[in-house]
mmCIF file of C-alpha atoms and ligand atoms in Angstrom:
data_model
loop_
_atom_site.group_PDB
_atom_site.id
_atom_site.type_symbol
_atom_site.label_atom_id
_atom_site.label_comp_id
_atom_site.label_asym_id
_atom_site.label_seq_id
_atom_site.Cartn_x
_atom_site.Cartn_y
_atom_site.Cartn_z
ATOM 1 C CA UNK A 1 0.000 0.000 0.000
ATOM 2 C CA UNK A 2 1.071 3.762 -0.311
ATOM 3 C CA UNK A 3 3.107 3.500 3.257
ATOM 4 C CA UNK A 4 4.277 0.119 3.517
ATOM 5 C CA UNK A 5 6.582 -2.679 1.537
ATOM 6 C CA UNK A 6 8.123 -5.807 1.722
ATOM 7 C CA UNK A 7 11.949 -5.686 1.541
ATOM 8 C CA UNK A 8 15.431 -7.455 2.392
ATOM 9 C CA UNK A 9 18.495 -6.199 4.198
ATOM 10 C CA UNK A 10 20.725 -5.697 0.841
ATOM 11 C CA UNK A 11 22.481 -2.052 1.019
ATOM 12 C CA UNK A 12 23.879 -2.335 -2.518
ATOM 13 C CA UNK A 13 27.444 -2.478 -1.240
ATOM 14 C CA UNK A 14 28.838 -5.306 -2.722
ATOM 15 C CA UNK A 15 27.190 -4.041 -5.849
ATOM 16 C CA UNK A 16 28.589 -0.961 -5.801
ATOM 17 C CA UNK A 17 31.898 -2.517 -5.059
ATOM 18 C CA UNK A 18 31.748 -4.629 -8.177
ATOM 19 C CA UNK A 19 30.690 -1.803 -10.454
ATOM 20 C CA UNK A 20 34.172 0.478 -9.172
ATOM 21 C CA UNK A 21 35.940 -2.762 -9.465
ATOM 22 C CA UNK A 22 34.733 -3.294 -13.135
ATOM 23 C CA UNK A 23 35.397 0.474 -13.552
ATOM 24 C CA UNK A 24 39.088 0.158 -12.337
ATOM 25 C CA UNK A 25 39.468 -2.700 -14.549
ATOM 26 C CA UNK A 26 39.036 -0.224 -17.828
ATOM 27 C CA UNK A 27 35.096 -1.165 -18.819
ATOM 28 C CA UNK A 28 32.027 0.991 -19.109
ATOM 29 C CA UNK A 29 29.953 0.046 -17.209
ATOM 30 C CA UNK A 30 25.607 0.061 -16.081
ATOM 31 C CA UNK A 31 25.080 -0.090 -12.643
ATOM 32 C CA UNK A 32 21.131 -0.935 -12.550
ATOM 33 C CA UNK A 33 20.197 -0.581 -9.114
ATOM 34 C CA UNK A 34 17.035 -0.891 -6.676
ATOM 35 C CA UNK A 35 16.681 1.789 -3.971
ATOM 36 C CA UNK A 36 19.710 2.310 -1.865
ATOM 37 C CA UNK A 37 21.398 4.836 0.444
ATOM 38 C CA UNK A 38 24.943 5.043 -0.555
ATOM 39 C CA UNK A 39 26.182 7.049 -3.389
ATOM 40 C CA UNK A 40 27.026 5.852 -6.623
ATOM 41 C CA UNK A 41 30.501 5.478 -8.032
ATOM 42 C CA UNK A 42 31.914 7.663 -10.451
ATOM 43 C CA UNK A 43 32.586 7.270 -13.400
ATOM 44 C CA UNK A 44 29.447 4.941 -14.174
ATOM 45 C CA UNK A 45 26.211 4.812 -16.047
ATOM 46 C CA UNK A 46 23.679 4.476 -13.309
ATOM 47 C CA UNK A 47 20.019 3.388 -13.835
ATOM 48 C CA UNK A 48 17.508 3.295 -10.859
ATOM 49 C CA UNK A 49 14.913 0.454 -10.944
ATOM 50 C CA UNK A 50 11.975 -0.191 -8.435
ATOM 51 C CA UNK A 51 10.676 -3.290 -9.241
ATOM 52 C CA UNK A 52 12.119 -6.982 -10.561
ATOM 53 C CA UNK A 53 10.190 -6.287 -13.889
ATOM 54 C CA UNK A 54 12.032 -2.939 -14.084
ATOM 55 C CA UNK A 55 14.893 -4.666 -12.924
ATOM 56 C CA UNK A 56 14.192 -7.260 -16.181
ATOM 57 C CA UNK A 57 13.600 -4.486 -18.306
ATOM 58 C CA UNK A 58 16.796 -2.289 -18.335
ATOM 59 C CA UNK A 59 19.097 -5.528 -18.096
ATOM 60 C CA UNK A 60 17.719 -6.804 -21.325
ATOM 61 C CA UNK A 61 17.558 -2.623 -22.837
ATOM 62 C CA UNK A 62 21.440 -2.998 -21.325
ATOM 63 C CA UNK A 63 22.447 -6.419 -23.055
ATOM 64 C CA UNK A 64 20.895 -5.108 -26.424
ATOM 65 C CA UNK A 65 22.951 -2.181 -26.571
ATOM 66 C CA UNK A 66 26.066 -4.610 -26.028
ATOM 67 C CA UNK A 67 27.539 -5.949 -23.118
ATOM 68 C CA UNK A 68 30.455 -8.739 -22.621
ATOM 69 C CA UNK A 69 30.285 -9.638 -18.628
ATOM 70 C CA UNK A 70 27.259 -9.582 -17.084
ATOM 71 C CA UNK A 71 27.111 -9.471 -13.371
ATOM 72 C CA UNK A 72 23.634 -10.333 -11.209
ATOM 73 C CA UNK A 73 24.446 -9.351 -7.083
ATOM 74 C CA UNK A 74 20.935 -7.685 -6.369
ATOM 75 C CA UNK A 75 18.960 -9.194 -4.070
ATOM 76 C CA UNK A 76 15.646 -9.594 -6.373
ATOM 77 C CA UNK A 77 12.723 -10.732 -4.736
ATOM 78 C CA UNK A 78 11.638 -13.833 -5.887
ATOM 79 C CA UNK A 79 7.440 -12.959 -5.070
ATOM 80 C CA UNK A 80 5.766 -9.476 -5.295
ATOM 81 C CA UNK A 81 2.238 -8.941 -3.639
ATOM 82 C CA UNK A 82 -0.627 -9.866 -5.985
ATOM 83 C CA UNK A 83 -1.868 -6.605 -5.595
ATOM 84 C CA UNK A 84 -1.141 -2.705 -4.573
ATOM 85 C CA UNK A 85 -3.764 -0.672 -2.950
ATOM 86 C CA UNK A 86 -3.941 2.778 -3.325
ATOM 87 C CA UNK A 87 -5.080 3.474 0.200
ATOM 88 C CA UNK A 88 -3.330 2.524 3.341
ATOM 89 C CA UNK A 89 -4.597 -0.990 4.642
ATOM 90 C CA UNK A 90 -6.891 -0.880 7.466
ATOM 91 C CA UNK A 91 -6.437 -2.983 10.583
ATOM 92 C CA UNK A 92 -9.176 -5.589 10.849
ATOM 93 C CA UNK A 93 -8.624 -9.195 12.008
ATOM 94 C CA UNK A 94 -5.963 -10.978 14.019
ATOM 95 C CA UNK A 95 -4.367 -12.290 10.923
ATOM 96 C CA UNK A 96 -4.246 -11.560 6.897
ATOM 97 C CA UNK A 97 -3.110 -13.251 3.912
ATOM 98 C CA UNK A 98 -1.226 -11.488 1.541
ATOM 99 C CA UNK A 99 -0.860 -13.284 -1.716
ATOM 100 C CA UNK A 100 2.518 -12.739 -3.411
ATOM 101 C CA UNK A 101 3.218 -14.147 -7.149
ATOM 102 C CA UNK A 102 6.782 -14.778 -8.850
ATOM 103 C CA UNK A 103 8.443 -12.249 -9.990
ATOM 104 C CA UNK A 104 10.775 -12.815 -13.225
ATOM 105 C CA UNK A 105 14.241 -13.908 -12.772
ATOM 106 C CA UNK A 106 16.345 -11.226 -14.936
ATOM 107 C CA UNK A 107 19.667 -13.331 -14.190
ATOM 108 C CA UNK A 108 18.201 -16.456 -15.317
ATOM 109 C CA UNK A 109 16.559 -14.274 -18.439
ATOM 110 C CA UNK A 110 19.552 -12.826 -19.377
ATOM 111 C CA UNK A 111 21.742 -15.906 -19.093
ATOM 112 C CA UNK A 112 19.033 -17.627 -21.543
ATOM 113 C CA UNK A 113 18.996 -15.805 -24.489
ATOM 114 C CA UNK A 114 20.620 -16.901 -27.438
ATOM 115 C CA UNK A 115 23.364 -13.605 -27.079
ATOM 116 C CA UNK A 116 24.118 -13.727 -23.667
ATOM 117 C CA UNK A 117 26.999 -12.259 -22.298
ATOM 118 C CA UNK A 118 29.298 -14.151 -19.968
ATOM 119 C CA UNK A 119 27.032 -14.349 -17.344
ATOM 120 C CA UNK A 120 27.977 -14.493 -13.296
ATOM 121 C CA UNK A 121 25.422 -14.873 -10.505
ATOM 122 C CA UNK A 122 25.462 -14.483 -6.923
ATOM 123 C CA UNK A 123 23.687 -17.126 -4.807
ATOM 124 C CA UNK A 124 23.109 -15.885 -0.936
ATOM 125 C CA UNK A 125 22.521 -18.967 1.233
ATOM 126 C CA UNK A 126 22.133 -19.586 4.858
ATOM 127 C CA UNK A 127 22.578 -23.564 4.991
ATOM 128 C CA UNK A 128 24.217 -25.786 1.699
ATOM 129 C CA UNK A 129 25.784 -23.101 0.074
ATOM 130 C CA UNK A 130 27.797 -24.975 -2.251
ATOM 131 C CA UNK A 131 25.168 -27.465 -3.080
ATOM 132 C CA UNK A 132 22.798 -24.645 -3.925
ATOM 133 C CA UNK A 133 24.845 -22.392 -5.176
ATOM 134 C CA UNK A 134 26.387 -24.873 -7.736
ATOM 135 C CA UNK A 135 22.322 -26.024 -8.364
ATOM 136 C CA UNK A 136 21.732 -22.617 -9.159
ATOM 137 C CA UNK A 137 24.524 -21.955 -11.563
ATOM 138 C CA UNK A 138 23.566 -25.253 -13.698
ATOM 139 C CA UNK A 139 19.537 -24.160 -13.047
ATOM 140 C CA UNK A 140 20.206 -20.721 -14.591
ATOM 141 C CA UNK A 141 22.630 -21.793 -16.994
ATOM 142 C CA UNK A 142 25.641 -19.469 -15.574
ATOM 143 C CA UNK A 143 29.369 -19.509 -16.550
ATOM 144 C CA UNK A 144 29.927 -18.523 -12.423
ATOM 145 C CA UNK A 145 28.577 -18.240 -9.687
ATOM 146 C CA UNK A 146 29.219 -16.246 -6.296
ATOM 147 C CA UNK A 147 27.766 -17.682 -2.975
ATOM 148 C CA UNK A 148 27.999 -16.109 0.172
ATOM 149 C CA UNK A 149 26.498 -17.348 3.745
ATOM 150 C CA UNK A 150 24.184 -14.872 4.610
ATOM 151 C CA UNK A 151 23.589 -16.383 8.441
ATOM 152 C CA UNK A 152 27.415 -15.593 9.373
ATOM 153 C CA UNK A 153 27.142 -12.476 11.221
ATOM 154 C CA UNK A 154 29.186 -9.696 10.141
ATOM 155 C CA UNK A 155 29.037 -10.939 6.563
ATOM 156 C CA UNK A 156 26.521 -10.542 3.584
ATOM 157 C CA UNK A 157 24.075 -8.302 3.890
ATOM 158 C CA UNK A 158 24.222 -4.828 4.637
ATOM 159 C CA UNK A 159 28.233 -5.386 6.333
ATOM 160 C CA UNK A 160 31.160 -3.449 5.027
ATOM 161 C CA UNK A 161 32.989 -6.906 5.013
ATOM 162 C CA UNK A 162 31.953 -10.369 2.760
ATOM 163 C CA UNK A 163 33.209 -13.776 2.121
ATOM 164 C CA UNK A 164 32.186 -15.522 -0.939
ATOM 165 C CA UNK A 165 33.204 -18.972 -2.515
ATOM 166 C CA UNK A 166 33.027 -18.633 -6.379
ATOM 167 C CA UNK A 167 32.382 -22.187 -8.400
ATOM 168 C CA UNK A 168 32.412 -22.024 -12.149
ATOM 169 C CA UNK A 169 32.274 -25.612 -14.154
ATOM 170 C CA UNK A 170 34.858 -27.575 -13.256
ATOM 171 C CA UNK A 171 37.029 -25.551 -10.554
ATOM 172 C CA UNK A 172 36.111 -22.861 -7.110
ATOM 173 C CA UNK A 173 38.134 -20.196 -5.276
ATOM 174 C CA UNK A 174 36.889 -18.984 -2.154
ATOM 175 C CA UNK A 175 37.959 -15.129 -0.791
ATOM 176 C CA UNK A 176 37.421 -13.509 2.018
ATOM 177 C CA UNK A 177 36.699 -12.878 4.938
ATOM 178 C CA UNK A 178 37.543 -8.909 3.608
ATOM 179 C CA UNK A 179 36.162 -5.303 2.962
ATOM 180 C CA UNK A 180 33.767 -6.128 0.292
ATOM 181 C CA UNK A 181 35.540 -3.738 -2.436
ATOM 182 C CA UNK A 182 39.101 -5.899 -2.131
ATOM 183 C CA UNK A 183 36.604 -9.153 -2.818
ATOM 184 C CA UNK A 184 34.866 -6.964 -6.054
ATOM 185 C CA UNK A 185 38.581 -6.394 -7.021
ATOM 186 C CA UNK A 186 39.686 -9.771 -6.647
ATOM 187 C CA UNK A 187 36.496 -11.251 -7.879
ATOM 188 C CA UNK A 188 36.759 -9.049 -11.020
ATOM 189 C CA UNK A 189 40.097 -10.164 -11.854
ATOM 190 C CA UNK A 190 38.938 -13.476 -11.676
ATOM 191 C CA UNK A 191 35.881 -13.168 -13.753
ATOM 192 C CA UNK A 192 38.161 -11.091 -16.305
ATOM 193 C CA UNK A 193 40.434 -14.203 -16.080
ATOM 194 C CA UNK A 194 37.375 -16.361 -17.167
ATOM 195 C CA UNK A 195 36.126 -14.212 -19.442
ATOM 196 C CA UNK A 196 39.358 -14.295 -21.478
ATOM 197 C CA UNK A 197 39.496 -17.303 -21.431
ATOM 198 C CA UNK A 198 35.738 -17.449 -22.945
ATOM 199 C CA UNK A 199 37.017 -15.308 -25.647
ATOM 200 C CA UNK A 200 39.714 -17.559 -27.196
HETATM 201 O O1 PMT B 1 23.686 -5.456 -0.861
HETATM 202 P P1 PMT B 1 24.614 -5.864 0.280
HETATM 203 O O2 PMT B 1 24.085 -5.393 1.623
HETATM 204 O O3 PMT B 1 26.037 -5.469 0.031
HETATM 205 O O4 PMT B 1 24.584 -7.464 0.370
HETATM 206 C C1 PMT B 1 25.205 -8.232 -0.623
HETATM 207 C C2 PMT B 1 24.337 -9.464 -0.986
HETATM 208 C C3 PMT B 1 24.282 -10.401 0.221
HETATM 209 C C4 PMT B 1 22.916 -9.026 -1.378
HETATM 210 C C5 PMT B 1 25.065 -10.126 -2.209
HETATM 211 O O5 PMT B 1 26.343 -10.553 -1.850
HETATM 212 C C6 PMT B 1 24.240 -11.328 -2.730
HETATM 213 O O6 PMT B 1 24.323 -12.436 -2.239
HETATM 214 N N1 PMT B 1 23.405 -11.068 -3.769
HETATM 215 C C7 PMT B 1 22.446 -12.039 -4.309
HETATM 216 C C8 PMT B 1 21.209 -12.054 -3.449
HETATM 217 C C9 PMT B 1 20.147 -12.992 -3.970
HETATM 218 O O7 PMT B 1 19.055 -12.553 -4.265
HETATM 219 O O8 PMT B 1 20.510 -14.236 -4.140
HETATM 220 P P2 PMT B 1 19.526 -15.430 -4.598
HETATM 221 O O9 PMT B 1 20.282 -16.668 -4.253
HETATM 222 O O10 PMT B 1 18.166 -15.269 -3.997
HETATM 223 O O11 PMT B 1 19.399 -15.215 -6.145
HETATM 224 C C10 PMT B 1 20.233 -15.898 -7.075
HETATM 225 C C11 PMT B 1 20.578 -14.999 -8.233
HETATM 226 O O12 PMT B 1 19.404 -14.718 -9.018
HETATM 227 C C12 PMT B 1 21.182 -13.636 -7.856
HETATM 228 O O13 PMT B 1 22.228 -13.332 -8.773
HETATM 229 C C13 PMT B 1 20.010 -12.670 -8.029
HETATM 230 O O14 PMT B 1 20.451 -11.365 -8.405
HETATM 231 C C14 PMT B 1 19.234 -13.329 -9.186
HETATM 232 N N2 PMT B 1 17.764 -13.073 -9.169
HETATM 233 C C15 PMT B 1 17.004 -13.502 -8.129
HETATM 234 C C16 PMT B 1 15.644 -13.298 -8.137
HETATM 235 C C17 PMT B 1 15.054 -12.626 -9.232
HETATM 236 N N3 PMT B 1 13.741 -12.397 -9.278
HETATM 237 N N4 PMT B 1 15.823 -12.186 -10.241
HETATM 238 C C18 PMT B 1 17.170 -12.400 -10.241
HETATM 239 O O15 PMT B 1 17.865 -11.998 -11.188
#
């Protein structure tokens, strides 16, 4: 309704980190972000997004201009309520169903069509993170694939500080525990490693 939402406890900083990492590394790059409070870096194209289908929408407007790496670390949610009502919702019984329905996957979107870019995910996990993370990667068809334990505290969302594990096909490097901009640097020149590789 007009004063309430449902949300998670992502900041955007490891996003951010990633998209100054990328920058450092020499590419131009689109930072498509949800609603945040910490400033953008430099140097970058920044689109704002509100919702998943947003979210979907200037990915795939990105990706169609041209883009080698792609790189998913938003924390999407996977359901949005059925419906938004205009007014505030009034109080009335001891309990209330909300019904949500799926929102689209823009990682798993992107990583499907026919001219995707290389492709990295992030998986956040609080139990099995390798199992699932390496499920999602073959699920959504990535070349890599970030996990991170969101239960440690300290870590994941919202810290200053991360540590991820990355699996791609047939090999995984873990890094971390660290500020989460020296894991987007090392992470990037990891991914660039893999992405040249890609290339030939
Ligand atoms: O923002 P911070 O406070 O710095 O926290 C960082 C982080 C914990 C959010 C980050 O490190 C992280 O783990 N990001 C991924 C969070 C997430 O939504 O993970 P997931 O396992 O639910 O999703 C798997 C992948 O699918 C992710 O790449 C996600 O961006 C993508 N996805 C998910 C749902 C959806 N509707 N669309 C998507 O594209």
């Amino acid at each position: 309704d007009p004063v309430r939402y449902i949300s998670n406890h992502s900041s955007g900083k490891m996003g951010y980190a990633l998209a100054a990492a990328a920058r450092d590394a020499g590419a131009e790059v689109v930072l498509i972000s949800g609603p945040v409070a910490i400033p953008a870096p430099s140097g970058v194209e920044v689109r704002n997004v509100t919702t998943a289908a947003d979210m979907l929408q200037a990915s795939s407007e990105a990706v169609d201009a041209g883009c080698d790496l792609f790189i998913a670390s938003a924390a999407v949610a996977d359901y949005r309520p059925q419906s938004c009502e205009a007014d505030k919702i009034k109080k009335t019984s001891e309990q209330m169903a909300l019904p949500l329905v799926r929102n689209p996957d823009t990682l798993a979107t992107i990583a499907a069509r026919a001219d995707a870019p290389f492709t990295v995910g992030f998986a956040a996990e609080t139990t099995d993170v390798a199992r699932y993370a390496i499920d999602k990667m073959q699920r959504k068809k990535l070349r890599m694939i970030v996990a991170n334990d969101v239960s440690v505290p300290g870590l994941g969302f919202n810290s200053d500080n991360n540590a991820v594990t990355v699996f791609w096909p047939d090999g995984q490097a873990s890094i971390g525990p660290d500020s989460k901009q020296r894991i987007a640097d090392r992470l990037m020149v990891l991914i660039g490693d893999h992405l040249d590789q890609a290339a030939g």
